mmCIF file of C-alpha atoms in Angstrom:
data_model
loop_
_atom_site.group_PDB
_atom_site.id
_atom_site.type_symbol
_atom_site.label_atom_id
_atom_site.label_comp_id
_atom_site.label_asym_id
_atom_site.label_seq_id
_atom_site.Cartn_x
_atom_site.Cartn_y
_atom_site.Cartn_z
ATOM 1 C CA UNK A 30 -62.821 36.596 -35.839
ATOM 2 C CA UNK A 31 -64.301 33.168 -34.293
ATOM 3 C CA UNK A 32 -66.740 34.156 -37.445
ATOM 4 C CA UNK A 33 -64.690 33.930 -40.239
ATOM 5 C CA UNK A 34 -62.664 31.040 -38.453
ATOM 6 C CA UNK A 35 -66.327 29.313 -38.617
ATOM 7 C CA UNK A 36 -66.785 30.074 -42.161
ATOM 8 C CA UNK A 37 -63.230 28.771 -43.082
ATOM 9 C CA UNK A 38 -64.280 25.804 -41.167
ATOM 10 C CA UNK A 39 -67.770 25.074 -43.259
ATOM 11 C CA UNK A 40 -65.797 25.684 -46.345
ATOM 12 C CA UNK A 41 -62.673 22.980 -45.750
ATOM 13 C CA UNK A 42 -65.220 20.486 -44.576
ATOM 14 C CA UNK A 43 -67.404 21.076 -47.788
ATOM 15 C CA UNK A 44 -64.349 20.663 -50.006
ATOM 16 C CA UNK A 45 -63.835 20.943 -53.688
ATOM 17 C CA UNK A 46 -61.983 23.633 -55.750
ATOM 18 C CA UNK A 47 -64.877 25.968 -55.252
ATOM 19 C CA UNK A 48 -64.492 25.987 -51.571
ATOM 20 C CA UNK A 49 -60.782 26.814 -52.229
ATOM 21 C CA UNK A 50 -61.612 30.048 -53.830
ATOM 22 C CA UNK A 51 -64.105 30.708 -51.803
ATOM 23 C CA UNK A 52 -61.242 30.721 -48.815
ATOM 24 C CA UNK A 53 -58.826 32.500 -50.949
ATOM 25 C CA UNK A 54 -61.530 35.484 -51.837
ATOM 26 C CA UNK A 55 -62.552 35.236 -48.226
ATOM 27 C CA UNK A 56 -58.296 36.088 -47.060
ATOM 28 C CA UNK A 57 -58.754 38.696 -49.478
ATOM 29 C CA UNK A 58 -61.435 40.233 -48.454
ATOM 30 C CA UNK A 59 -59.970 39.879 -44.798
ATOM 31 C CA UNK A 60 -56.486 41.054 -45.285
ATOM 32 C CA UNK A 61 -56.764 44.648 -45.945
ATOM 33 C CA UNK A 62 -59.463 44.924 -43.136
ATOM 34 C CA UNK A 63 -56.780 42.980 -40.777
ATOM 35 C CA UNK A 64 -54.002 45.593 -41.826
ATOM 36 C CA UNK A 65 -56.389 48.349 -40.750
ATOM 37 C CA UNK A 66 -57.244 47.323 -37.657
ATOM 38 C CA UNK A 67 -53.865 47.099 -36.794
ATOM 39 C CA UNK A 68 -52.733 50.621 -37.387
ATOM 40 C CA UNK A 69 -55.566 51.688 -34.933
ATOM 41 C CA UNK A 70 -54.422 50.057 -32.431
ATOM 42 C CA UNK A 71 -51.074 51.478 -32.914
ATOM 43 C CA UNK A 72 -52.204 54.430 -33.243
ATOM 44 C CA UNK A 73 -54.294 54.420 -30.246
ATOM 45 C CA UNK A 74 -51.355 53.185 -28.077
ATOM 46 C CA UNK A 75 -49.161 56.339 -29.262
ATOM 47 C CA UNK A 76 -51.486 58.296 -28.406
ATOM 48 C CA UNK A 77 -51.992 56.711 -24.953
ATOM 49 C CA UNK A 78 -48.751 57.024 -24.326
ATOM 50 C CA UNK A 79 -48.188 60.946 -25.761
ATOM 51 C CA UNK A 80 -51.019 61.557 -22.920
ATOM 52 C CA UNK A 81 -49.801 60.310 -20.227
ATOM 53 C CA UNK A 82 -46.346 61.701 -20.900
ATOM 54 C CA UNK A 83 -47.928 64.798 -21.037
ATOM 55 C CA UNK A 84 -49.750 64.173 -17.862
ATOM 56 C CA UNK A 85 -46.633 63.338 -16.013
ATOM 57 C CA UNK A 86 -44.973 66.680 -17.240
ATOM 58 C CA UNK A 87 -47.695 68.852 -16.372
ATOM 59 C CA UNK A 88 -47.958 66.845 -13.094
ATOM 60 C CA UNK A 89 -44.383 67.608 -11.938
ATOM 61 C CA UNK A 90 -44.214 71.456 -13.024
ATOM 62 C CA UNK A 91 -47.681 71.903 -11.103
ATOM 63 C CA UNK A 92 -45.856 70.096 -8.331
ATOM 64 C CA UNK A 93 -43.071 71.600 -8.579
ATOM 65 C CA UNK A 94 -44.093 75.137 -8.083
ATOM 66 C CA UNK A 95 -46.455 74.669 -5.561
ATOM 67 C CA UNK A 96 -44.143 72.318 -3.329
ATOM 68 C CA UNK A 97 -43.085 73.762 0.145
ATOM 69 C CA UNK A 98 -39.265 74.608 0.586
ATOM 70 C CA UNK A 99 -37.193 71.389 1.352
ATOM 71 C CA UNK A 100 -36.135 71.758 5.277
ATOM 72 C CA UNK A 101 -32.382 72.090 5.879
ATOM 73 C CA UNK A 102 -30.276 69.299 6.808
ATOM 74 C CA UNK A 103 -30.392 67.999 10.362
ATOM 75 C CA UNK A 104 -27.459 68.633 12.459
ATOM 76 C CA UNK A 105 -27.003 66.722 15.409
ATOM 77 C CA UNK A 106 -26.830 68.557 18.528
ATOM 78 C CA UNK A 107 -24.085 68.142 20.961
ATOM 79 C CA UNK A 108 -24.583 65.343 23.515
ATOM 80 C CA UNK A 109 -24.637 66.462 27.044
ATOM 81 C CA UNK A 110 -23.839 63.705 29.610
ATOM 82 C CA UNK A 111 -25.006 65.343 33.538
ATOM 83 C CA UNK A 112 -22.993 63.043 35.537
ATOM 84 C CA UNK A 113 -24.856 63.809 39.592
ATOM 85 C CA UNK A 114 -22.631 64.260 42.435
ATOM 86 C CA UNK A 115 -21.813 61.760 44.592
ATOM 87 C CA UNK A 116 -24.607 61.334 47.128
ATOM 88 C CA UNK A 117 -27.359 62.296 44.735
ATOM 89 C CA UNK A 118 -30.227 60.124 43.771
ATOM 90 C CA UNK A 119 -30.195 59.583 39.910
ATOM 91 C CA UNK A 120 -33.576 61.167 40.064
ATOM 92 C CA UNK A 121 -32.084 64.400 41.091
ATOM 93 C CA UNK A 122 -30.776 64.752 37.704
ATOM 94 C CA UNK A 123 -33.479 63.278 35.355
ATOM 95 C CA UNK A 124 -33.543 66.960 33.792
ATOM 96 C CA UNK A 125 -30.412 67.742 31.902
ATOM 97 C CA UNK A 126 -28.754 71.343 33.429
ATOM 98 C CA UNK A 127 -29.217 72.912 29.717
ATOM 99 C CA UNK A 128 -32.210 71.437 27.432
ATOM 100 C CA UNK A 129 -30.888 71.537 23.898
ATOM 101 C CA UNK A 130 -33.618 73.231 21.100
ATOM 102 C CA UNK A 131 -35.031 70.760 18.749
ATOM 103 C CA UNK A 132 -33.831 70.325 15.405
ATOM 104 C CA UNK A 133 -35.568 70.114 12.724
ATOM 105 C CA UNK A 134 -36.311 66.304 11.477
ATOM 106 C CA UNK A 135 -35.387 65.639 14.960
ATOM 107 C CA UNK A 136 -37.319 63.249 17.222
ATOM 108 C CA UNK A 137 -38.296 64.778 20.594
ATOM 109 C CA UNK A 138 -37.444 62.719 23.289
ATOM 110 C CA UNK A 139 -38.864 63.308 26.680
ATOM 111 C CA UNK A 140 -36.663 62.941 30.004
ATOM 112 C CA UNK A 141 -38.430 60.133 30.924
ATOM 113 C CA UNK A 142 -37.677 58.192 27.517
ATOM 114 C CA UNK A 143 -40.560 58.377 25.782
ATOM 115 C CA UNK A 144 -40.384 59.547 21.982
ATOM 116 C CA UNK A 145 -42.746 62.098 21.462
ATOM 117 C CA UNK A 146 -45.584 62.064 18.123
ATOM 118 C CA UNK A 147 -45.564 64.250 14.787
ATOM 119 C CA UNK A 148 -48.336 65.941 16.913
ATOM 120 C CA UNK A 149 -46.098 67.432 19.258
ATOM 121 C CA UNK A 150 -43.468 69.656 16.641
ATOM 122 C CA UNK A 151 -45.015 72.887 17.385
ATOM 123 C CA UNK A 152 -44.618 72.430 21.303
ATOM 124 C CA UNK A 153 -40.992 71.653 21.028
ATOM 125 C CA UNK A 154 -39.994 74.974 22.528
ATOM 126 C CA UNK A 155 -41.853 74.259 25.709
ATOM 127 C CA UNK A 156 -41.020 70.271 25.832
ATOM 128 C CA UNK A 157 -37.192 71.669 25.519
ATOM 129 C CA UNK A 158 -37.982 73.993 28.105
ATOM 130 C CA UNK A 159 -39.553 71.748 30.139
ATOM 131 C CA UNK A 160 -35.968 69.480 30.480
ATOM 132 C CA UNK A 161 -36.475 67.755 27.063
ATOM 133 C CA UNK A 162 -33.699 66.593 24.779
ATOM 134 C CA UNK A 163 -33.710 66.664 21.134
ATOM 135 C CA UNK A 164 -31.675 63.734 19.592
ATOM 136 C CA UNK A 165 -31.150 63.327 15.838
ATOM 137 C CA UNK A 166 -32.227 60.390 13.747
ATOM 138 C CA UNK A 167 -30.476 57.858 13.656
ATOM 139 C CA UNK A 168 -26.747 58.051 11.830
ATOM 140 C CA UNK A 169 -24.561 55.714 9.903
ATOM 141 C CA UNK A 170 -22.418 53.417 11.839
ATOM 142 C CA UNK A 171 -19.546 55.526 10.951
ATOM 143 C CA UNK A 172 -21.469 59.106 12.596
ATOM 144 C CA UNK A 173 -22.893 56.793 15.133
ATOM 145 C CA UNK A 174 -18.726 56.187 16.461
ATOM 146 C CA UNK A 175 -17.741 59.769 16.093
ATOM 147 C CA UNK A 176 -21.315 60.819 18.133
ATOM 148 C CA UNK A 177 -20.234 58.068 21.054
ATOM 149 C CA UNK A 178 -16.497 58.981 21.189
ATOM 150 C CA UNK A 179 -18.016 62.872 21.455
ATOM 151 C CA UNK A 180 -19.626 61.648 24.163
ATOM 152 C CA UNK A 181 -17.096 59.639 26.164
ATOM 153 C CA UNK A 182 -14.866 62.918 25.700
ATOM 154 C CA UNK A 183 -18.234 64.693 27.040
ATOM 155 C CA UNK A 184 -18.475 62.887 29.892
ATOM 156 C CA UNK A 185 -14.832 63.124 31.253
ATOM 157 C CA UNK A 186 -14.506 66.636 30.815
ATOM 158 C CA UNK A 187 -16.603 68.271 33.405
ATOM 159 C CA UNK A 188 -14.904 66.299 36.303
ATOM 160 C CA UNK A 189 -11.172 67.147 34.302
ATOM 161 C CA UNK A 190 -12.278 70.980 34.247
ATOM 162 C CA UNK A 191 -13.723 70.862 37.678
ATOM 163 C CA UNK A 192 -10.012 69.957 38.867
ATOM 164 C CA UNK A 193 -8.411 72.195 37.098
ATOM 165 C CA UNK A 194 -10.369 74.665 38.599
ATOM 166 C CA UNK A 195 -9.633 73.839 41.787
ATOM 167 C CA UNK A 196 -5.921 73.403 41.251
ATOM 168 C CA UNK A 197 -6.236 77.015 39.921
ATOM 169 C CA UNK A 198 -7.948 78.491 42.715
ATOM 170 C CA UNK A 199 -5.697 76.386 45.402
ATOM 171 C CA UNK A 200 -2.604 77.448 43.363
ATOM 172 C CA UNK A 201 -3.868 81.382 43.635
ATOM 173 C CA UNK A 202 -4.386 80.861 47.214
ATOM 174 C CA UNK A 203 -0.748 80.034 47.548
ATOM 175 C CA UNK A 204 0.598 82.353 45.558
ATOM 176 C CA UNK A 205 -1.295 84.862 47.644
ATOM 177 C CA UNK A 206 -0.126 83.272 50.653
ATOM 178 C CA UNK A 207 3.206 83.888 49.497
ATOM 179 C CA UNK A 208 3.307 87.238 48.407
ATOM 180 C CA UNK A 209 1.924 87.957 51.611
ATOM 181 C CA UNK A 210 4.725 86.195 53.494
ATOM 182 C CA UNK A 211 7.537 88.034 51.327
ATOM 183 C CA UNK A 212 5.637 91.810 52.097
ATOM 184 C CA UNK A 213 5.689 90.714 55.764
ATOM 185 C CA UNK A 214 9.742 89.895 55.779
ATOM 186 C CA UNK A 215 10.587 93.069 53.231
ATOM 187 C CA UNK A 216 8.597 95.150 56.063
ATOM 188 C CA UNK A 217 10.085 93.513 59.030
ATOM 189 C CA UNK A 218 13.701 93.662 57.291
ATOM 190 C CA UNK A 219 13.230 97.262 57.187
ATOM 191 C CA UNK A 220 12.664 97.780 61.317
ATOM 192 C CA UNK A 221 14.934 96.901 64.456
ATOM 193 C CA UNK A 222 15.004 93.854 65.533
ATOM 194 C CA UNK A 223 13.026 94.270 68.849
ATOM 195 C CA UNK A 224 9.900 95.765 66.806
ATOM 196 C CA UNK A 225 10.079 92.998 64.238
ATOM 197 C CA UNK A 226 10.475 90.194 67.207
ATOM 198 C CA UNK A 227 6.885 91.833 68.581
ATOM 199 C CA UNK A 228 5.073 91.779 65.244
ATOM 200 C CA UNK A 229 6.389 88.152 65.332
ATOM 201 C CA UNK A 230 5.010 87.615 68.930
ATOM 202 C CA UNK A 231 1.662 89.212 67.817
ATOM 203 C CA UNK A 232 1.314 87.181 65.143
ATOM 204 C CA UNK A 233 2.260 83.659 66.997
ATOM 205 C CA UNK A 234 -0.410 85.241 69.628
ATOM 206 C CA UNK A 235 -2.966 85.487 66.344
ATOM 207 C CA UNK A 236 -2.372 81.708 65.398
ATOM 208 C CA UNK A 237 -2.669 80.724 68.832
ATOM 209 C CA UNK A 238 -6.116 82.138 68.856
ATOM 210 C CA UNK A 239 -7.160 79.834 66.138
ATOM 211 C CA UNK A 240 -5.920 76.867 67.630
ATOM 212 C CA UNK A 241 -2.678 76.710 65.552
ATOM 213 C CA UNK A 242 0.043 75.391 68.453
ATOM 214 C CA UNK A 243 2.574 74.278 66.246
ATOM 215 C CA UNK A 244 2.587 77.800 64.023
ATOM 216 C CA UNK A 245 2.549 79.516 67.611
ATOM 217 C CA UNK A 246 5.342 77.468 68.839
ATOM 218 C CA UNK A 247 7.497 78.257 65.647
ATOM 219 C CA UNK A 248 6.289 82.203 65.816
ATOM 220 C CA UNK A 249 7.301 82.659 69.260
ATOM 221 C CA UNK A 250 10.597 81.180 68.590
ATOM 222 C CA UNK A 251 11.452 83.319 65.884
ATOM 223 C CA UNK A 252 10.492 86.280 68.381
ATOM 224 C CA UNK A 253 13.141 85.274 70.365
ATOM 225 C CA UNK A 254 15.667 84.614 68.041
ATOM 226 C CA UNK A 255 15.136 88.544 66.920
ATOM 227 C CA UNK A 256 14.844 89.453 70.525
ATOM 228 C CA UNK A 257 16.112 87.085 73.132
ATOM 229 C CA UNK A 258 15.081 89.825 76.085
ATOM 230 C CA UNK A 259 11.325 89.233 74.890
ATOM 231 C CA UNK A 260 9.428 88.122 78.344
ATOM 232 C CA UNK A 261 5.973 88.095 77.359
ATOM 233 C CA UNK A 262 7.077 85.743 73.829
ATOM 234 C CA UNK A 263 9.295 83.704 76.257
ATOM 235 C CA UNK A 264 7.076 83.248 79.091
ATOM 236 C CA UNK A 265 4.202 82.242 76.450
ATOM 237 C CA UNK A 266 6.993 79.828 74.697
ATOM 238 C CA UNK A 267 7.603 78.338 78.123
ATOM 239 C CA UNK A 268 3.510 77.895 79.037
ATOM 240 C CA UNK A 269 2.452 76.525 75.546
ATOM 241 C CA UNK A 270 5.415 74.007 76.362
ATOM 242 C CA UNK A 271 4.147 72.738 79.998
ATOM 243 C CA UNK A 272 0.703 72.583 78.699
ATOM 244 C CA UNK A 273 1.413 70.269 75.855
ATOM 245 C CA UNK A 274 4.018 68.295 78.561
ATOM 246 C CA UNK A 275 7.175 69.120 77.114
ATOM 247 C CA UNK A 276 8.702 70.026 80.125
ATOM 248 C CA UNK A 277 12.111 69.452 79.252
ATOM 249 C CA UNK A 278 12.110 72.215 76.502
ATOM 250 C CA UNK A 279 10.662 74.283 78.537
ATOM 251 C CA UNK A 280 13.127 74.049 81.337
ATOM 252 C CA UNK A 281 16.030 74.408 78.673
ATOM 253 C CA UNK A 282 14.514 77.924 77.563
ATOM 254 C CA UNK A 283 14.199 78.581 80.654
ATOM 255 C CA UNK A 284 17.803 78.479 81.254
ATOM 256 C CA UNK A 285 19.167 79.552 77.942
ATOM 257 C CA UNK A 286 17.435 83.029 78.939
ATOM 258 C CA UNK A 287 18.480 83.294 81.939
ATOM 259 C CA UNK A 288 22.171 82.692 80.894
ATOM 260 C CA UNK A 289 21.407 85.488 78.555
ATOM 261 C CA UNK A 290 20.044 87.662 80.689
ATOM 262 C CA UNK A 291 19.186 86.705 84.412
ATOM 263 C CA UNK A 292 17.048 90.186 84.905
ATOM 264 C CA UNK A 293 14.337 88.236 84.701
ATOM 265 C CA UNK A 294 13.101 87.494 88.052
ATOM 266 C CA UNK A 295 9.818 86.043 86.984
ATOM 267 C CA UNK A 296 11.548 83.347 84.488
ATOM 268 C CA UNK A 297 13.635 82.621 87.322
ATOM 269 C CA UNK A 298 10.579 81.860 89.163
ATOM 270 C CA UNK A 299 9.374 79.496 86.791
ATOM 271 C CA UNK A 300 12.683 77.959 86.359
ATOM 272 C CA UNK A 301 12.780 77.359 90.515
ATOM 273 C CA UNK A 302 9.643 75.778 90.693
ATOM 274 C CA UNK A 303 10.474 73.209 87.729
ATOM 275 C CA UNK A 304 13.340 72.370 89.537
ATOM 276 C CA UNK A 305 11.690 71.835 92.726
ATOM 277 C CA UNK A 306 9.509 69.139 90.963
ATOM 278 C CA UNK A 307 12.328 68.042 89.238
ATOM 279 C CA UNK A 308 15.563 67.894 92.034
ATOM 280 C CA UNK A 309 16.950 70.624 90.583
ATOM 281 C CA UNK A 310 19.197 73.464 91.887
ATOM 282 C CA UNK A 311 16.179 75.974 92.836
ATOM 283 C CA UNK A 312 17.669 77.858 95.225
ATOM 284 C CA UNK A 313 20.515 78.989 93.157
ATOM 285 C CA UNK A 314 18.443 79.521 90.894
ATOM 286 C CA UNK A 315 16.719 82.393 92.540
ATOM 287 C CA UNK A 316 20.034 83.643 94.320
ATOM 288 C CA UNK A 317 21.572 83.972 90.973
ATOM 289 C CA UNK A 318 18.761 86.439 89.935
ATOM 290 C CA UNK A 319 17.960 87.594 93.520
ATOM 291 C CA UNK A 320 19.884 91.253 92.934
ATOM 292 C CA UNK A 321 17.274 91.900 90.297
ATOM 293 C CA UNK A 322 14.180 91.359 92.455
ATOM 294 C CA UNK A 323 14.852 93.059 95.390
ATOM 295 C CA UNK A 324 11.482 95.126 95.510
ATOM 296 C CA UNK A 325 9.529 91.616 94.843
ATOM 297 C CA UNK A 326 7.896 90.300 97.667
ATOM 298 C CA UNK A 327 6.948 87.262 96.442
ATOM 299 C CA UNK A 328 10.224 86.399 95.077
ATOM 300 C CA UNK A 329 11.637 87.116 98.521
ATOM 301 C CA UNK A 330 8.719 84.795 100.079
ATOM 302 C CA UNK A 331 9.635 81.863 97.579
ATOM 303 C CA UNK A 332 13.386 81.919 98.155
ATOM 304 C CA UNK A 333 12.700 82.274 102.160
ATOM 305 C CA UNK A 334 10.446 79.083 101.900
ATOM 306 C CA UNK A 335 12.944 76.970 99.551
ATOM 307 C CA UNK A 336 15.786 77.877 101.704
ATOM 308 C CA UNK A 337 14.222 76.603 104.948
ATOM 309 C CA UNK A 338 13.317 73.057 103.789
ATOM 310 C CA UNK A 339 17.014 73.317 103.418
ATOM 311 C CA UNK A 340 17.284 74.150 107.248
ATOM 312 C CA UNK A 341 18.666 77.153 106.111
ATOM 313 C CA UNK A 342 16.644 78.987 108.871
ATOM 314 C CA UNK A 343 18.294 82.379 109.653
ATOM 315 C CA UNK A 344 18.966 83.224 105.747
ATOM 316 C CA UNK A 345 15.014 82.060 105.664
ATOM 317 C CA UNK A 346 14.059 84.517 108.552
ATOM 318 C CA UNK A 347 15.937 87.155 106.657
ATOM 319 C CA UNK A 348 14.223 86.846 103.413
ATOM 320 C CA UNK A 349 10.447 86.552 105.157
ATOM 321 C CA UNK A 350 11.470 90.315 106.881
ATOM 322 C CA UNK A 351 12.141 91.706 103.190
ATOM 323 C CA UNK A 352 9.067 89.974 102.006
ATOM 324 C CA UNK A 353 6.691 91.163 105.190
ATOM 325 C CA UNK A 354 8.290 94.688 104.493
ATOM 326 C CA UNK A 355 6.951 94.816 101.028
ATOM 327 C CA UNK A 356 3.411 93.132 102.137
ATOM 328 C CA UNK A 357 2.847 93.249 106.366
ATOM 329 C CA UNK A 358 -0.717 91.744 105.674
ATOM 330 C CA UNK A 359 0.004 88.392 104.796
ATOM 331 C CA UNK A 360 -0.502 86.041 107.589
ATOM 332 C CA UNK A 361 1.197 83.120 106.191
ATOM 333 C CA UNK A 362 4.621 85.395 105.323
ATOM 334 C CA UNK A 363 4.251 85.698 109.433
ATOM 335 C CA UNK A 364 3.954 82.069 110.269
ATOM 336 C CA UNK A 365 6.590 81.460 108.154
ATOM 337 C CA UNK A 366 8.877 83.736 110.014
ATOM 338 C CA UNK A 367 7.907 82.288 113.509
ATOM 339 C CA UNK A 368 8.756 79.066 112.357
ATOM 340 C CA UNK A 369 11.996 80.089 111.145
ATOM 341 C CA UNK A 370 13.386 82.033 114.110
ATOM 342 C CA UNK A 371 12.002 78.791 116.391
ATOM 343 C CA UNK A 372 14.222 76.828 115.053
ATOM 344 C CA UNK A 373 17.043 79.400 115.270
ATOM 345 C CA UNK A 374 16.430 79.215 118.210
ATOM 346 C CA UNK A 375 15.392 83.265 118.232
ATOM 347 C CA UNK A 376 12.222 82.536 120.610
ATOM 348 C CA UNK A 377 11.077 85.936 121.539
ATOM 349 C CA UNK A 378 10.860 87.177 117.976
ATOM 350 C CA UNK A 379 9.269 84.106 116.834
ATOM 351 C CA UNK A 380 6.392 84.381 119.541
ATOM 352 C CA UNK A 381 5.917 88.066 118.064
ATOM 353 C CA UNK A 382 5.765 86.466 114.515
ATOM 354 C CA UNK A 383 3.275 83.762 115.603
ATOM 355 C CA UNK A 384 1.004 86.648 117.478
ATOM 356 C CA UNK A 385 1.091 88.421 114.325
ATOM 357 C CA UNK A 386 -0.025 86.172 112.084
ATOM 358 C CA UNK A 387 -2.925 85.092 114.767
ATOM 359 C CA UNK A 388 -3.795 88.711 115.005
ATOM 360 C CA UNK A 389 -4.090 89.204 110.982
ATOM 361 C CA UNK A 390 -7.157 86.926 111.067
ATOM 362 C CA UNK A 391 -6.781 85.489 106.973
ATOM 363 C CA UNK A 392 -5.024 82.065 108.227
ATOM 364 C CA UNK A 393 -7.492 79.113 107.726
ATOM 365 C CA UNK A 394 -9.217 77.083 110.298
ATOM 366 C CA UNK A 395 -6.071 74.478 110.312
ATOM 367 C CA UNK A 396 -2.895 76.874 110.180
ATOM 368 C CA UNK A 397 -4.806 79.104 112.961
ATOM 369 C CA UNK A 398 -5.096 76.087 115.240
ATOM 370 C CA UNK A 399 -1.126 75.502 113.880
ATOM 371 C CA UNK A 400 -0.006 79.473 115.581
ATOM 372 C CA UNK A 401 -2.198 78.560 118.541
ATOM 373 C CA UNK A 402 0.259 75.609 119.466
ATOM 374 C CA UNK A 403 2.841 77.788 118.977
ATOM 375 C CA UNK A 404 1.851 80.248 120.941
ATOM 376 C CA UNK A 405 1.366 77.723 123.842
ATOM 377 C CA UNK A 406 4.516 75.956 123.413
ATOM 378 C CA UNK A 407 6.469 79.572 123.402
ATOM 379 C CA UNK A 408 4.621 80.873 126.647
ATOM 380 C CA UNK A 409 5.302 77.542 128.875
#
């Protein structure tokens, strides 16, 4: 073309009609050749562009039957929140009780936070094993809200179902408890009163054991309530009081039995010496119950003793005889007796007492130096 533009060029500047035709034969010449040259090209485009449609389409059929199978859809595991008990270092729980499997498209993320490679997909069984969590790719904001208010609920429920679990077991407890109680009283309504006041007393005896002293108190009680001649649930009552220093109760049960029953010669014992430390009325007390202990030499001693610091001496006397008949050994029982018939002026008999209780050898160093005296006092 920059040719025939030359040409055209010579041909103006030369000028003259000649040159005119020359041009006009020249765009004759020219214009069928132009027309042809164009046609190729359009034909060569179309033809481009027939191939590489042609291309594409046998591109995507070969791709599309020899493409692998599109992987399902991830879904998003749940999200377990270990919350560690208190006094447990966070490092105690690093590892999550249950690893969750991978997922497929899923990024494997280590305990310690770091985001595993592509590399590592085919050991995702063992980095799960190994206390690994699987987390999905990242959501929408909208999945991303539902995923955190999962795991706010997450997070609450173990300590929720851990208390209900104990409210469970502590209500089964009681309700065993109290079946129990109700087979005891439908058992115990079914026997006499004196056999269900001694499983009572056995029972207060089985708290006591363990330490229970209220439950005891409260067992023995009802014992007595079922049978108020029970001594051994009585005298227990009475010694659990004085060892806990509730004296005063003690003495009033003390009392209220014997007004029940005053066959009870070693409650009145108790009673006596309570009231000895207390000003009470000791010695009728003792005389009150005195025709039930007739064969009890220590009774007899005790009443023969609190009746002579009353300068009661012959009634004194009297009551050391029935107590030395019952138990001639005891030394003391003898000294007693000397002293009493002294000072009742009954001097013969005492010097016999005093030699007796001398001869019996058990006195200590003191109240054998004590009958010695005696003795020389009575033989001047």
């Amino acid at each position: 073309m920059s040719l025939i533009n030359k040409m055209l060029q010579d041909l103006d500047a030369r000028g003259g009609p000649g040159a005119q035709a020359d041009r006009q034969e020249i765009k004759t010449v020219l214009a069928p050749a132009r027309s042809g040259s164009r046609a190729v090209l359009l034909g060569g485009g179309a033809a481009a562009l027939l191939a590489l449609a042609a291309g594409g389409w046998l591109g995507w059929r070969y791709y599309a039957a020899h493409r692998p199978p599109a992987a399902p859809a991830a879904v998003a595991p749940p999200i377990v929140l270990v919350t560690p008990r208190a006094g447990v270092a966070p490092a105690a729980t690093a590892a999550p009780a249950t690893a969750l499997a991978p997922m497929p498209g899923a990024a494997t993320v280590a305990a310690s936070g770091a985001p595993a490679g592509p590399e590592t997909g085919s050991a995702a069984g063992s980095s799960a094993a190994a206390g690994q969590v699987a987390l999905p790719n990242p959501a929408p904001a909208a999945e991303r809200s539902l995923v955190n208010r999962a795991a706010v609920a997450a997070r609450s429920a173990p300590a929720g179902a851990a208390a209900d679990r104990v409210a469970e077991r502590a209500a089964q407890a009681e309700r065993k408890r109290i079946a129990a109680a109700r087979t005891v009283e439908r058992v115990d309504s079914e026997l006499s009163p004196a056999v269900r006041a001694e499983s009572a007393y056995r029972r207060a005896l089985g708290v006591l054991q363990e330490g229970r002293v209220s439950e005891a108190l409260a067992g023995l009680e009802r014992a007595l309530q079922l049978d108020p001649q029970h001594e051994a649930a009585r005298q227990t009552l009475v010694s659990l009081l004085l060892e806990n220093g509730r004296t005063a109760e003690a003495t009033q049960q003390l009392r209220g039995a014997l007004a029940a029953d005053p066959r009870q010669p070693a409650l009145a014992m108790l009673l006596a010496r309570l009231q000895v430390e207390g000003g009470g009325p000791a010695v009728e007390t003792l005389l009150r119950t005195m025709p039930y202990a007739a064969d009890n030499a220590d009774y007899h001693a005790m009443l023969a003793g609190l009746l002579q610091r009353g300068q009661r001496n012959a009634e004194a006397a009297e009551h050391y005889q029935a107590a030395l008949r019952l138990a001639p050994q005891n030394a003391v029982w003898w000294m007693g007796l000397g002293i009493a018939l002294q000072a009742d002026k009954r001097l013969p008999e005492a010097r016999e007492a005093y030699g007796r209780a001398k001869a019996a050898g058990s006195l200590t160093a003191e109240l054998q130096a004590f009958v010695e005296r005696k003795l020389e006092q009575l033989a001047r």
